[in-house]
N, CA, C and O atoms as a MOPAC input file, in Angstrom:
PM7 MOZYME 1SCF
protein

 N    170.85300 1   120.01200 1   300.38800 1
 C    169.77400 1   120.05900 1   299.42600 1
 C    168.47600 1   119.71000 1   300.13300 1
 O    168.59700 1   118.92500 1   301.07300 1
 N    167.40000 1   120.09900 1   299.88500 1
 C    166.14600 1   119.89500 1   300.64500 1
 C    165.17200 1   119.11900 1   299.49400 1
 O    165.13800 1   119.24300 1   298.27000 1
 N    164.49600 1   118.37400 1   300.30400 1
 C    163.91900 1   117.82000 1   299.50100 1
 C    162.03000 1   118.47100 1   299.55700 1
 O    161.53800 1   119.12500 1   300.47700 1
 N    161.34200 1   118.02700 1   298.30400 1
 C    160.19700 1   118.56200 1   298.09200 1
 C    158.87400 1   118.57200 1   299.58200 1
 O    158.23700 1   117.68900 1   300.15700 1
 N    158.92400 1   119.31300 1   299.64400 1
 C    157.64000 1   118.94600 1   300.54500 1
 C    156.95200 1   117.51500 1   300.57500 1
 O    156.43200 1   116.83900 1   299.68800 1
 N    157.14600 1   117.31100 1   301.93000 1
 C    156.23200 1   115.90300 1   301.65100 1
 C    156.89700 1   115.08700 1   301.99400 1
 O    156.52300 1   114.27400 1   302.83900 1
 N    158.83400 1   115.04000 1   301.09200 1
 C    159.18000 1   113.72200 1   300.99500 1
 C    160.64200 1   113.87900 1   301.95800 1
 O    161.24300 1   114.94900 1   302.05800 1
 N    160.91000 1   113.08600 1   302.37700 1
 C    162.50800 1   113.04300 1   302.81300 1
 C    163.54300 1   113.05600 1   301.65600 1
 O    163.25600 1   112.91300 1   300.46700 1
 N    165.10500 1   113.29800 1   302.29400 1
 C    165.74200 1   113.59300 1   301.36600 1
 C    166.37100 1   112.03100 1   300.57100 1
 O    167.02900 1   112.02100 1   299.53100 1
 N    166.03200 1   110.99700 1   301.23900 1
 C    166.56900 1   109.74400 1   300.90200 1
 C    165.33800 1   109.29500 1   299.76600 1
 O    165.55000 1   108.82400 1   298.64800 1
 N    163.86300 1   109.60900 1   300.44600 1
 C    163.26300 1   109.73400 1   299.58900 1
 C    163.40500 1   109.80200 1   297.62300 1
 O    163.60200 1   108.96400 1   296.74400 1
 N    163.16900 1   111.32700 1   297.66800 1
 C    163.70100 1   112.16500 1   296.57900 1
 C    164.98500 1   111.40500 1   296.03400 1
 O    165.00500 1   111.24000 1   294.81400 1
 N    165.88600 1   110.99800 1   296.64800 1
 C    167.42800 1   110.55100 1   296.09100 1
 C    166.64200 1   108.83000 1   295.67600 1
 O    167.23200 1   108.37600 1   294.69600 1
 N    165.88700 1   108.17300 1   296.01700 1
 C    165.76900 1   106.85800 1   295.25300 1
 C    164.89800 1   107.09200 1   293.99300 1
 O    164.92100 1   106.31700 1   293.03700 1
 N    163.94400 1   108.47500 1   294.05900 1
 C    163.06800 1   108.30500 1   292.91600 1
 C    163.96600 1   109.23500 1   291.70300 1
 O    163.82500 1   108.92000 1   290.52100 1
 N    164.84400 1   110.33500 1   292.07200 1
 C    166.03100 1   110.31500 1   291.57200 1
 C    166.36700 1   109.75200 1   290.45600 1
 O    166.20200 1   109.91600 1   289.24700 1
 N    167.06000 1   108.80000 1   291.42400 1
 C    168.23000 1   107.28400 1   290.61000 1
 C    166.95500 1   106.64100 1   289.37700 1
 O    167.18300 1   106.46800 1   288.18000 1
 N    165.75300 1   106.40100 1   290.01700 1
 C    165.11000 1   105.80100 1   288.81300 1
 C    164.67400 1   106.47600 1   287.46200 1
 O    164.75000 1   106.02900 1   286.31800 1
 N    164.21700 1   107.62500 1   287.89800 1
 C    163.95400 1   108.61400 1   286.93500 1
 C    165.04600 1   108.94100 1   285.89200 1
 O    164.75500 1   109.13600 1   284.71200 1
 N    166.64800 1   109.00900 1   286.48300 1
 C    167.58500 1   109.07700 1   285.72600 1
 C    167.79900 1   107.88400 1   284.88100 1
 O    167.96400 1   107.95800 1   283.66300 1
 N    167.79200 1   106.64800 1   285.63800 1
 C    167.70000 1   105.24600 1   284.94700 1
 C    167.01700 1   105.20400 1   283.51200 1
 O    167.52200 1   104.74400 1   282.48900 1
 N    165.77000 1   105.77900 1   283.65400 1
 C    164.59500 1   105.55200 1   282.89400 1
 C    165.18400 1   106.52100 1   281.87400 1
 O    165.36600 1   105.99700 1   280.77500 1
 N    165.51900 1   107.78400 1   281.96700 1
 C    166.04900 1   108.48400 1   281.21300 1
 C    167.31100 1   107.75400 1   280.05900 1
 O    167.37900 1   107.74200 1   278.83000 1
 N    168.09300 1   107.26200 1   281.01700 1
 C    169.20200 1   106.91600 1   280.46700 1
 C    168.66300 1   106.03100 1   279.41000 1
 O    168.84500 1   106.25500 1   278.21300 1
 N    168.09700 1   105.17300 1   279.80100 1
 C    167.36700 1   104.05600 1   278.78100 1
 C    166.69600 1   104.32800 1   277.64700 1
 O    166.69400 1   103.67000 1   276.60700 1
 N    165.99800 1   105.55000 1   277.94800 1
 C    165.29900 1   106.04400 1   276.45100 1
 C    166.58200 1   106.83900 1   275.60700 1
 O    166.45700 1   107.02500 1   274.39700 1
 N    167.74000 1   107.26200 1   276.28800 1
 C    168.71000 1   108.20700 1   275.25900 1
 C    169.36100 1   106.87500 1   274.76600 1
 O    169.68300 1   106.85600 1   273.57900 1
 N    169.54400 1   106.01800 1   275.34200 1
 C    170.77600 1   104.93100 1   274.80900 1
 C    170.00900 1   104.40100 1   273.53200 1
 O    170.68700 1   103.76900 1   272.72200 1
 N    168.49100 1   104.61600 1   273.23300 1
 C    168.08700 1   104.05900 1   271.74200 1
 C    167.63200 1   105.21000 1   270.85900 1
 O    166.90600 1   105.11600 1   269.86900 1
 N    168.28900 1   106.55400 1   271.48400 1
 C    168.18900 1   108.10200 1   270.48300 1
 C    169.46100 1   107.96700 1   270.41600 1
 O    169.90200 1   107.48300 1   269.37400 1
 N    170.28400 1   108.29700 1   271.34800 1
 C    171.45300 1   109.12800 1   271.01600 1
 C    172.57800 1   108.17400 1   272.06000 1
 O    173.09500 1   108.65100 1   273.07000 1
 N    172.83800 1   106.58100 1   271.50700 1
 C    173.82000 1   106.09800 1   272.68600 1
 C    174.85500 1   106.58800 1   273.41400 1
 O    174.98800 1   106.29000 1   274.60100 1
 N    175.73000 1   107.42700 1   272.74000 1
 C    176.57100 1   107.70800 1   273.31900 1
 C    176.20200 1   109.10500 1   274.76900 1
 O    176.94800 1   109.29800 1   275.72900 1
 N    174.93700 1   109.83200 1   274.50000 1
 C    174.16800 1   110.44500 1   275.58500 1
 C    173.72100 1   109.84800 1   276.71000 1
 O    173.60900 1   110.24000 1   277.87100 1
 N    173.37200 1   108.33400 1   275.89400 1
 C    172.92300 1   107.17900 1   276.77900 1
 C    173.99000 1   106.88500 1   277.94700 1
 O    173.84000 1   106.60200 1   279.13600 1
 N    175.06000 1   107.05500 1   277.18600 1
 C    175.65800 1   106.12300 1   278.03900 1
 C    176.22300 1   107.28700 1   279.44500 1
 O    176.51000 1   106.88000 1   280.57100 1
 N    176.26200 1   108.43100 1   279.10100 1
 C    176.73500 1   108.79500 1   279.91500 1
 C    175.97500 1   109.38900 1   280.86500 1
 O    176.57900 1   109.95800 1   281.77400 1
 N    174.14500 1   109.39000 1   280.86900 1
 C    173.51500 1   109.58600 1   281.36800 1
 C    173.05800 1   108.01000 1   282.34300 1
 O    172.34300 1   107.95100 1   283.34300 1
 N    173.46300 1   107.35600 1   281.92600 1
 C    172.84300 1   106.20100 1   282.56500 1
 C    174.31100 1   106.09700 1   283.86200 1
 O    174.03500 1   105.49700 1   284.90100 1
 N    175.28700 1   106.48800 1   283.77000 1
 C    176.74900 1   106.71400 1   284.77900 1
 C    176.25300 1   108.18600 1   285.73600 1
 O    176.53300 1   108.17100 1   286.93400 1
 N    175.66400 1   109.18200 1   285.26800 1
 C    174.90700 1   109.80500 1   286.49000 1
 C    173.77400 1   108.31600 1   287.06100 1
 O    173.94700 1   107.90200 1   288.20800 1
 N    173.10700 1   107.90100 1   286.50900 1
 C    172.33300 1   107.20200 1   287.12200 1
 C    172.61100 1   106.19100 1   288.10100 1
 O    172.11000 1   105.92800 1   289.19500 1
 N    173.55600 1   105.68500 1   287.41100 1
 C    174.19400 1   104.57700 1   288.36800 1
 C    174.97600 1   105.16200 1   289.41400 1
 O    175.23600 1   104.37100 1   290.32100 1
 N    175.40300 1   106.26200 1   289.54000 1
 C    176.04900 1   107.31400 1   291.17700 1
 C    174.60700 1   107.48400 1   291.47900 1
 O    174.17400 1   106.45200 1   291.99200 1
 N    173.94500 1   108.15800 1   291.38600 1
 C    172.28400 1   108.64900 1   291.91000 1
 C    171.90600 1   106.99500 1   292.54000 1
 O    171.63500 1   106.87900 1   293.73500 1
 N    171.92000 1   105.76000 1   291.61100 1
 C    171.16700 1   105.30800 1   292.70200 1
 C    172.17200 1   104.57500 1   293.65700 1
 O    171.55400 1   103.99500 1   294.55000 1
 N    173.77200 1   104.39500 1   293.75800 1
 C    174.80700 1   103.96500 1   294.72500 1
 C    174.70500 1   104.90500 1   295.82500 1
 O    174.78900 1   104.55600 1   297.00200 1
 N    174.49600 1   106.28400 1   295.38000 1
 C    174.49100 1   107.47500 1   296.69400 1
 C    173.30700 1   107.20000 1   297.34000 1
 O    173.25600 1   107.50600 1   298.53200 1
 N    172.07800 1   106.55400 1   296.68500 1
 C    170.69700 1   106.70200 1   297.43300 1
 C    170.47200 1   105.30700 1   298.01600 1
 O    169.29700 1   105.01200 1   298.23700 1
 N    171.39100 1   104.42300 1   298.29300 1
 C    171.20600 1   103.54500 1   298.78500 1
 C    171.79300 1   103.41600 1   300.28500 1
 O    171.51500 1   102.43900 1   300.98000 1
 N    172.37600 1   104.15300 1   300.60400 1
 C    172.82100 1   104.30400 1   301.98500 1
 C    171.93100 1   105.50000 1   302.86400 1
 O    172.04700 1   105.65900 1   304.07900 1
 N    171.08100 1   106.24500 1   302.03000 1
 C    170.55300 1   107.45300 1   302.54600 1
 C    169.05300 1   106.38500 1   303.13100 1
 O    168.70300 1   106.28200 1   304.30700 1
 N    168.40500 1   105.72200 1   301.96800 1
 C    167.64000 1   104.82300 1   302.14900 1
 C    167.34000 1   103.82400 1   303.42800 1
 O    166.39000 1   103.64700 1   304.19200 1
 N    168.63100 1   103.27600 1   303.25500 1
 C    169.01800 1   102.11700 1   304.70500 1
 C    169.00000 1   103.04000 1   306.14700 1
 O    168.37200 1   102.76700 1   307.17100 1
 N    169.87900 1   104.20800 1   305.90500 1
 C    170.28700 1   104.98300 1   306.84300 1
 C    169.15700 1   105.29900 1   308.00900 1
 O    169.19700 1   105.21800 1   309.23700 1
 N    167.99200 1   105.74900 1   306.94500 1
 C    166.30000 1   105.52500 1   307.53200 1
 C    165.46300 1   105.08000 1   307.39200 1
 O    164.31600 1   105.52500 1   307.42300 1
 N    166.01100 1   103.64500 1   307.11900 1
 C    165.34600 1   102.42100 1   307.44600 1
 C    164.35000 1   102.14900 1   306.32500 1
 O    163.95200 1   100.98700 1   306.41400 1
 N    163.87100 1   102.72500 1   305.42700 1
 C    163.40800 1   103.33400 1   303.97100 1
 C    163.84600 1   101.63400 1   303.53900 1
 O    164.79100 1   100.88600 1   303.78800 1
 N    162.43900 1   101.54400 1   302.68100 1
 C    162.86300 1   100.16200 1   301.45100 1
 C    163.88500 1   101.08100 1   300.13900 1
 O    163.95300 1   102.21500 1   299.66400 1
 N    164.48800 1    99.87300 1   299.99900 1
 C    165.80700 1   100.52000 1   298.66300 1
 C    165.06000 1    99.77900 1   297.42900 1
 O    165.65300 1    99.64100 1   296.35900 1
 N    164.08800 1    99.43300 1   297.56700 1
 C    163.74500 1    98.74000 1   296.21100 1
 C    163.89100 1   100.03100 1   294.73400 1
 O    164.10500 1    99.69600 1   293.56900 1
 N    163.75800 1   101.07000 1   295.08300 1
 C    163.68000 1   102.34800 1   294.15500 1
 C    165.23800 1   102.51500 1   293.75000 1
 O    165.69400 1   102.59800 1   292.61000 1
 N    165.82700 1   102.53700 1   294.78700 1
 C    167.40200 1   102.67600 1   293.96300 1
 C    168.24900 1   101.74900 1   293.68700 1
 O    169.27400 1   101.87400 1   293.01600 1
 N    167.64900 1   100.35500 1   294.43600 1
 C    167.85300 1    98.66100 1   293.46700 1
 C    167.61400 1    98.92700 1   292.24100 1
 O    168.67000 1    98.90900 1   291.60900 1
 N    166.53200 1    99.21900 1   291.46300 1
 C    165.40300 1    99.33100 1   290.61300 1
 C    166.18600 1   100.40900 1   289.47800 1
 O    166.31000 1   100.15200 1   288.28000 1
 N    166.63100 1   101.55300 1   290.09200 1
 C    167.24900 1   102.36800 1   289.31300 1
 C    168.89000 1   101.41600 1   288.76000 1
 O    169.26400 1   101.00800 1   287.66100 1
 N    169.44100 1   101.37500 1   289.99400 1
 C    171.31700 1   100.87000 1   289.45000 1
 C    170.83100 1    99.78700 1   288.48500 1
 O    171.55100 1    99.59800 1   287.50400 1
 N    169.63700 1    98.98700 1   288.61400 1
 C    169.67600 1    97.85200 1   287.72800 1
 C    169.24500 1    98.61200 1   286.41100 1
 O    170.08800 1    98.43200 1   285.53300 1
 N    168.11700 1    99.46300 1   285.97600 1
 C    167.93100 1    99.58600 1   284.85600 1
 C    168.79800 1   100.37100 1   284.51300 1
 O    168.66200 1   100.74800 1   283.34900 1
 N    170.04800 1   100.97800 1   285.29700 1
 C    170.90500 1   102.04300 1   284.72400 1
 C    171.95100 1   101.20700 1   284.40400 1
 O    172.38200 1   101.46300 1   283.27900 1
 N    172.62600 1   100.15100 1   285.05300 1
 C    172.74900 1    99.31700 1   284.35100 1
 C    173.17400 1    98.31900 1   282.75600 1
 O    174.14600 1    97.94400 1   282.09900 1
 N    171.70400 1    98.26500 1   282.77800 1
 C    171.15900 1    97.60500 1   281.31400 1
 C    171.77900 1    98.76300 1   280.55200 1
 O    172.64100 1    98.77700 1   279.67300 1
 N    170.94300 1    99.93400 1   281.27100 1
 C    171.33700 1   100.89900 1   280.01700 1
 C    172.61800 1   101.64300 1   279.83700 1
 O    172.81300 1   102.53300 1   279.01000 1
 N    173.54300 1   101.13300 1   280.78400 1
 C    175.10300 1   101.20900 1   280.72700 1
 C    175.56100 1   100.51100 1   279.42500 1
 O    176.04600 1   101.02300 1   278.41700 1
 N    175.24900 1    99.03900 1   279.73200 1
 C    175.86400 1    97.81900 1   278.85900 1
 C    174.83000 1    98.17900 1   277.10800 1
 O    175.25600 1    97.72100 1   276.04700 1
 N    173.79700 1    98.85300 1   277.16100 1
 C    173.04600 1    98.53200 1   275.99300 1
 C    173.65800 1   100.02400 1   274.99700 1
 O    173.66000 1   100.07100 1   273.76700 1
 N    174.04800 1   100.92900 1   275.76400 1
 C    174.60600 1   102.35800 1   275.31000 1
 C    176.29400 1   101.79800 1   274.95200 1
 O    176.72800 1   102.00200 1   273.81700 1
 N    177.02900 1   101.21300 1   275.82200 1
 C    178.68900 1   100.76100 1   275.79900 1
 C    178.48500 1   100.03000 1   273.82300 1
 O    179.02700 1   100.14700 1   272.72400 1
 N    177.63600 1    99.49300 1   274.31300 1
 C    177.51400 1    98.19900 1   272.73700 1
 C    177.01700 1    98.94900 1   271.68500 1
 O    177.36400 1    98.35900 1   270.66200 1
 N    176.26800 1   100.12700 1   271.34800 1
 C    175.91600 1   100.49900 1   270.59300 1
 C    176.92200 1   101.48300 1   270.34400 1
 O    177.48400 1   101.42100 1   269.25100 1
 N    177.28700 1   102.45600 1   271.21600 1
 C    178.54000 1   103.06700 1   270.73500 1
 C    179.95400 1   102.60500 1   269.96500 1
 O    180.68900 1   102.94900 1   269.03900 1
 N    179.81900 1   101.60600 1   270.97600 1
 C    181.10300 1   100.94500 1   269.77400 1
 C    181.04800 1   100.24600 1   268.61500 1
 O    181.97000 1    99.99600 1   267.83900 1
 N    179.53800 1    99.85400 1   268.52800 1
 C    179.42900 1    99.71400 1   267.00200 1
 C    179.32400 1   100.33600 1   266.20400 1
 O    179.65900 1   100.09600 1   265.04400 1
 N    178.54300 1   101.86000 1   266.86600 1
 C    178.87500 1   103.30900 1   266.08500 1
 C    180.42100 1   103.35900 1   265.55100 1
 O    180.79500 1   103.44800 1   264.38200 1
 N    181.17900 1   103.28000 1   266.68900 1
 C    182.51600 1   103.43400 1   266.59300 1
 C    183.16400 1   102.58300 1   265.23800 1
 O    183.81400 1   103.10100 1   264.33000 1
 N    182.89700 1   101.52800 1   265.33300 1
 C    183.44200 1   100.41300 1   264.57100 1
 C    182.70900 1   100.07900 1   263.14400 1
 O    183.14100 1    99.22400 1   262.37100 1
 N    181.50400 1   100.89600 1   262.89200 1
 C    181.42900 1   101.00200 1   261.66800 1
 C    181.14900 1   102.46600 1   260.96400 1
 O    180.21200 1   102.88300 1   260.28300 1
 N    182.26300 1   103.00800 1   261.38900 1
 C    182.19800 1   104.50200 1   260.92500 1
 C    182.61000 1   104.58700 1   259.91300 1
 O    181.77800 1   105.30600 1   259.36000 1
 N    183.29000 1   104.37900 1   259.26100 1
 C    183.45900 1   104.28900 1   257.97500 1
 C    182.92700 1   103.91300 1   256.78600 1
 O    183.35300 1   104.23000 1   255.67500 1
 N    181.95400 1   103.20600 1   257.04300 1
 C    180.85700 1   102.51900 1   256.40700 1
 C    179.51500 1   103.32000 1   256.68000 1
 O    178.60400 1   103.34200 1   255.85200 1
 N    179.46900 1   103.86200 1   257.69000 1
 C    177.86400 1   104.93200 1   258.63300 1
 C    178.29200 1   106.20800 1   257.18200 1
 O    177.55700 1   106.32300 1   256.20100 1
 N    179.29100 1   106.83700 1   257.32900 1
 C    179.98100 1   107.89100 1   256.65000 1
 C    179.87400 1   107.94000 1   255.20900 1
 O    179.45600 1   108.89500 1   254.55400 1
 N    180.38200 1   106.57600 1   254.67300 1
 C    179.73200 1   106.48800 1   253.46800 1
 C    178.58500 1   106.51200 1   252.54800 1
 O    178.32200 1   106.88200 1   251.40400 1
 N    177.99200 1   105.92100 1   253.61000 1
 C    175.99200 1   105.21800 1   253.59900 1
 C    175.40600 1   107.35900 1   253.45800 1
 O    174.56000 1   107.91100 1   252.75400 1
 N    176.16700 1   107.78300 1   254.27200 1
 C    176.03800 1   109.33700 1   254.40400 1
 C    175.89900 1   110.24600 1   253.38100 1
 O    174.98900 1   111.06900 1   253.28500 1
 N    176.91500 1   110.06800 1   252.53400 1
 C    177.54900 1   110.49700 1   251.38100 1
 C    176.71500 1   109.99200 1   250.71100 1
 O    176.05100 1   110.89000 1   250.19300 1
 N    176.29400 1   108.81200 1   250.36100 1
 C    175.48500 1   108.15500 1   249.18100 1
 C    174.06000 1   108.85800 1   249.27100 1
 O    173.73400 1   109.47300 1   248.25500 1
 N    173.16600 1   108.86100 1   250.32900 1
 C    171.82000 1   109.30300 1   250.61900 1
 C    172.10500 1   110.43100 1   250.73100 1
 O    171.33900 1   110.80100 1   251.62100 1
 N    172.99900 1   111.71000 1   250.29300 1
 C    173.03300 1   113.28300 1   250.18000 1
 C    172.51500 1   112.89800 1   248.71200 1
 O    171.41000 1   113.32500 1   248.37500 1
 N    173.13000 1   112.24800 1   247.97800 1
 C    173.07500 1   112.32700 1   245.95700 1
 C    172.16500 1   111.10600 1   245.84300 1
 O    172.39800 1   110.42700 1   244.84300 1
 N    171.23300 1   110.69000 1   246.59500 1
 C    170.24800 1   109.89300 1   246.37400 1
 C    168.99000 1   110.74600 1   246.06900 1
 O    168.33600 1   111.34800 1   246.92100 1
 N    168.79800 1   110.72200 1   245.04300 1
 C    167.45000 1   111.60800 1   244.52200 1
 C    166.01200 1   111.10700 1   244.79500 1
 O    165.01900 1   111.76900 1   245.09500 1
 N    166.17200 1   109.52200 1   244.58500 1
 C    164.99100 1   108.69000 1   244.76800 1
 C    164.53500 1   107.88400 1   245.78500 1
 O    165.24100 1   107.98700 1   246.78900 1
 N    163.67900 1   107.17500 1   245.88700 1
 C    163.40500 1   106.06900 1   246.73500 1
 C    164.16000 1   104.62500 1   246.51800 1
 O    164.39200 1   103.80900 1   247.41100 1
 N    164.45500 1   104.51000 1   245.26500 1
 C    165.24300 1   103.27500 1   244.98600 1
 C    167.01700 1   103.48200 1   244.95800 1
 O    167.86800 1   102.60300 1   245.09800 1
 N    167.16000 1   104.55900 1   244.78800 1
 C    168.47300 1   104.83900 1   245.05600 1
 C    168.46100 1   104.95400 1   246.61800 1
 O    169.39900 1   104.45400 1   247.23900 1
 N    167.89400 1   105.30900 1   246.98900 1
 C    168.08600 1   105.85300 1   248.40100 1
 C    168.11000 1   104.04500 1   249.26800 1
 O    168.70100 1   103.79400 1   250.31800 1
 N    167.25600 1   103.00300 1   248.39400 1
 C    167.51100 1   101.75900 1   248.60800 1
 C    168.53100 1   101.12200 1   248.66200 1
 O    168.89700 1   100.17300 1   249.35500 1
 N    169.24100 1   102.04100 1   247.42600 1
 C    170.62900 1   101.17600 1   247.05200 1
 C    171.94800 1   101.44400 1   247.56400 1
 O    173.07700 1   101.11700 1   247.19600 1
 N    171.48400 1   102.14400 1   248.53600 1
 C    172.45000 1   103.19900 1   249.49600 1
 C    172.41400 1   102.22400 1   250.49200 1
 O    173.45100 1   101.59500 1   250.70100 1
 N    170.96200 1   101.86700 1   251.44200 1
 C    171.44500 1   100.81400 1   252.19900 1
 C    171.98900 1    99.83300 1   252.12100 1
 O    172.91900 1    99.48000 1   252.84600 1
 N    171.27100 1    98.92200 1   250.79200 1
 C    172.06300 1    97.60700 1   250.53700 1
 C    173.63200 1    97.37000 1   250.61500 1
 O    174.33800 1    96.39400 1   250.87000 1
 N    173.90300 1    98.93400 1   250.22200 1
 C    175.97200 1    99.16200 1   249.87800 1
 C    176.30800 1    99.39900 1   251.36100 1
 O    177.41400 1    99.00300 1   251.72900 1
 N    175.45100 1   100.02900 1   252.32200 1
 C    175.65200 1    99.97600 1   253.66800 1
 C    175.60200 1    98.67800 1   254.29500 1
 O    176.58400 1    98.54000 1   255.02500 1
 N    174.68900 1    97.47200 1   254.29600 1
 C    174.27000 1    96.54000 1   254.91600 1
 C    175.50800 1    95.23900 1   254.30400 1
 O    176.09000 1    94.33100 1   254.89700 1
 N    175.52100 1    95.63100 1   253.09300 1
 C    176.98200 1    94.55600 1   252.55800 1
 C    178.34000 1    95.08000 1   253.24200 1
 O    179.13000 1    94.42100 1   253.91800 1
 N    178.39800 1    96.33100 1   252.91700 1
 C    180.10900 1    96.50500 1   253.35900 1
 C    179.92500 1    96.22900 1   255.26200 1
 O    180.67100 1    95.36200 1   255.71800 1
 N    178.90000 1    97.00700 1   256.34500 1
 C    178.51600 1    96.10100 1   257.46600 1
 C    178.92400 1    94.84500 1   257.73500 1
 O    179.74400 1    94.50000 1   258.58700 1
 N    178.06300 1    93.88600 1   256.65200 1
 C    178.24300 1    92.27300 1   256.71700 1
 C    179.73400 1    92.12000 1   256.33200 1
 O    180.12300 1    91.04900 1   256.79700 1
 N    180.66100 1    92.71600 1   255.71400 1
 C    181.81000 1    92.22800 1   255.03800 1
 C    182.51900 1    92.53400 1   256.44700 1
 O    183.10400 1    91.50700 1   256.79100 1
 N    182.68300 1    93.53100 1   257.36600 1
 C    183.26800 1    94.08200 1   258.44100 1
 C    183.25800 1    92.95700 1   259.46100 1
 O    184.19200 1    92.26300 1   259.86300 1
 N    181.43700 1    92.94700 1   259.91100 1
 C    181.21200 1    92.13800 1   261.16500 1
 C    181.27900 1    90.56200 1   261.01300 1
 O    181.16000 1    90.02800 1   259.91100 1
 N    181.50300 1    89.75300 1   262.34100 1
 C    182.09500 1    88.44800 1   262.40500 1
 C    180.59900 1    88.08400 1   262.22600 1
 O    179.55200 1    88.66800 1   262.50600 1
 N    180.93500 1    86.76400 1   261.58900 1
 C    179.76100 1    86.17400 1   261.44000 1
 C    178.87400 1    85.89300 1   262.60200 1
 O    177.66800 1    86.02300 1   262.39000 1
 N    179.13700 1    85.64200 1   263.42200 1
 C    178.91000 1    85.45300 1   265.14600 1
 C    177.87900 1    86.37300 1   265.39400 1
 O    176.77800 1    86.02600 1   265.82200 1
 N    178.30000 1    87.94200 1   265.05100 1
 C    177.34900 1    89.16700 1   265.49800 1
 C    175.95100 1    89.71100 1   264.56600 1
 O    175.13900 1    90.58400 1   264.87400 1
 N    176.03000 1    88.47500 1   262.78200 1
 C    175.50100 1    88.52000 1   262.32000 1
 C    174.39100 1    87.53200 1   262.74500 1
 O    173.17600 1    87.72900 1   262.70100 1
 N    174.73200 1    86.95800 1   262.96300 1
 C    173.73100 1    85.96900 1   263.48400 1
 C    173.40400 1    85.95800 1   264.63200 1
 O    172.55400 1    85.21000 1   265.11700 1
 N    173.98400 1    86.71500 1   265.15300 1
 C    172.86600 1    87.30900 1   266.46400 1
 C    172.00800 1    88.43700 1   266.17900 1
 O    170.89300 1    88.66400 1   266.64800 1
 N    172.62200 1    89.05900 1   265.41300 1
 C    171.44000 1    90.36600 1   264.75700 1
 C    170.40100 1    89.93600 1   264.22900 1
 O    169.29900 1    90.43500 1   264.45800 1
 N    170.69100 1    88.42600 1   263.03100 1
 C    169.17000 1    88.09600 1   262.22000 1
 C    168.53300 1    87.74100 1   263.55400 1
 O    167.37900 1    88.10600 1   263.77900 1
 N    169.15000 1    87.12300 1   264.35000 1
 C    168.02500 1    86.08500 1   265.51100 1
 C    167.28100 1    87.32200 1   265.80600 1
 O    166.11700 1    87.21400 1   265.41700 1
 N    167.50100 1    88.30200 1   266.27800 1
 C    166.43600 1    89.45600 1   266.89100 1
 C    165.58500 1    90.13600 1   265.83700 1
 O    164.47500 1    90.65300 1   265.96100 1
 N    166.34900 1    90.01800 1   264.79200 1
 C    164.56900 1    90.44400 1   264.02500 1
 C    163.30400 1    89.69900 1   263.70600 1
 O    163.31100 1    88.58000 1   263.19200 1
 N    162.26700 1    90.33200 1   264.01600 1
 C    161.05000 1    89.74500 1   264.17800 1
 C    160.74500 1    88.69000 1   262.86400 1
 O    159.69200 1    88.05500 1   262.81400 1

């Protein structure tokens, strides 16, 4: 593979890994489960670009920089999927209700029946780590 004018190929392979990183990170809070598997190209992109890096003597801070935010956005895509996963039955319902929600207050009362049967599912533990993060 050749790299762009200008740059070497170890180059190109660390800005790569970050660019994919960065990617991965914005899908894991659209579409986690895209996330997650874009942020696993990322994390090969920046393991492969770290020996190309060293190889010519090149700082690795770019494909440090990438495996770490690919990373985050490994572990932040893994956790959201499986809570996808684990409250599907309840996501599905909440679904069903807001098709025959005509209004704004029904369409209210759709979440609340979502956010209770949620709370009835999850351990108290994960609830109270959820209130702590809202502002």
């Amino acid at each position: 593979m050749k790299a762009p004018a200008g740059q070497q190929p170890a180059e190109s392979a660390g800005r790569r890994a970050i660019w994919l990183s960065i990617a991965a990170l914005a899908m894991t809070f659209m579409l986690p489960l895209a996330g997650l598997v874009m942020a696993l190209f990322a994390l090969m992109a920046g393991i492969k670009a770290l020996p190309l890096l060293k190889g010519e003597g090149k700082p690795t801070g770019v494909a440090v920089g990438g495996i770490t935010v690919s990373a985050i956005a490994l572990a932040l895509s893994t956790m959201a999927t499986g809570m996808q996963l684990y409250l599907m039955d309840e996501y599905s319902a909440y679904q069903e209700c807001m098709k025959g929600a005509g209004t704004v207050s029904s369409q209210g009362e759709c979440f609340t029946q979502f956010r209770d049967a949620a709370e009835r599912k999850l351990p108290a533990d994960v609830l109270e780590l959820l209130g702590a993060m809202q502002p």
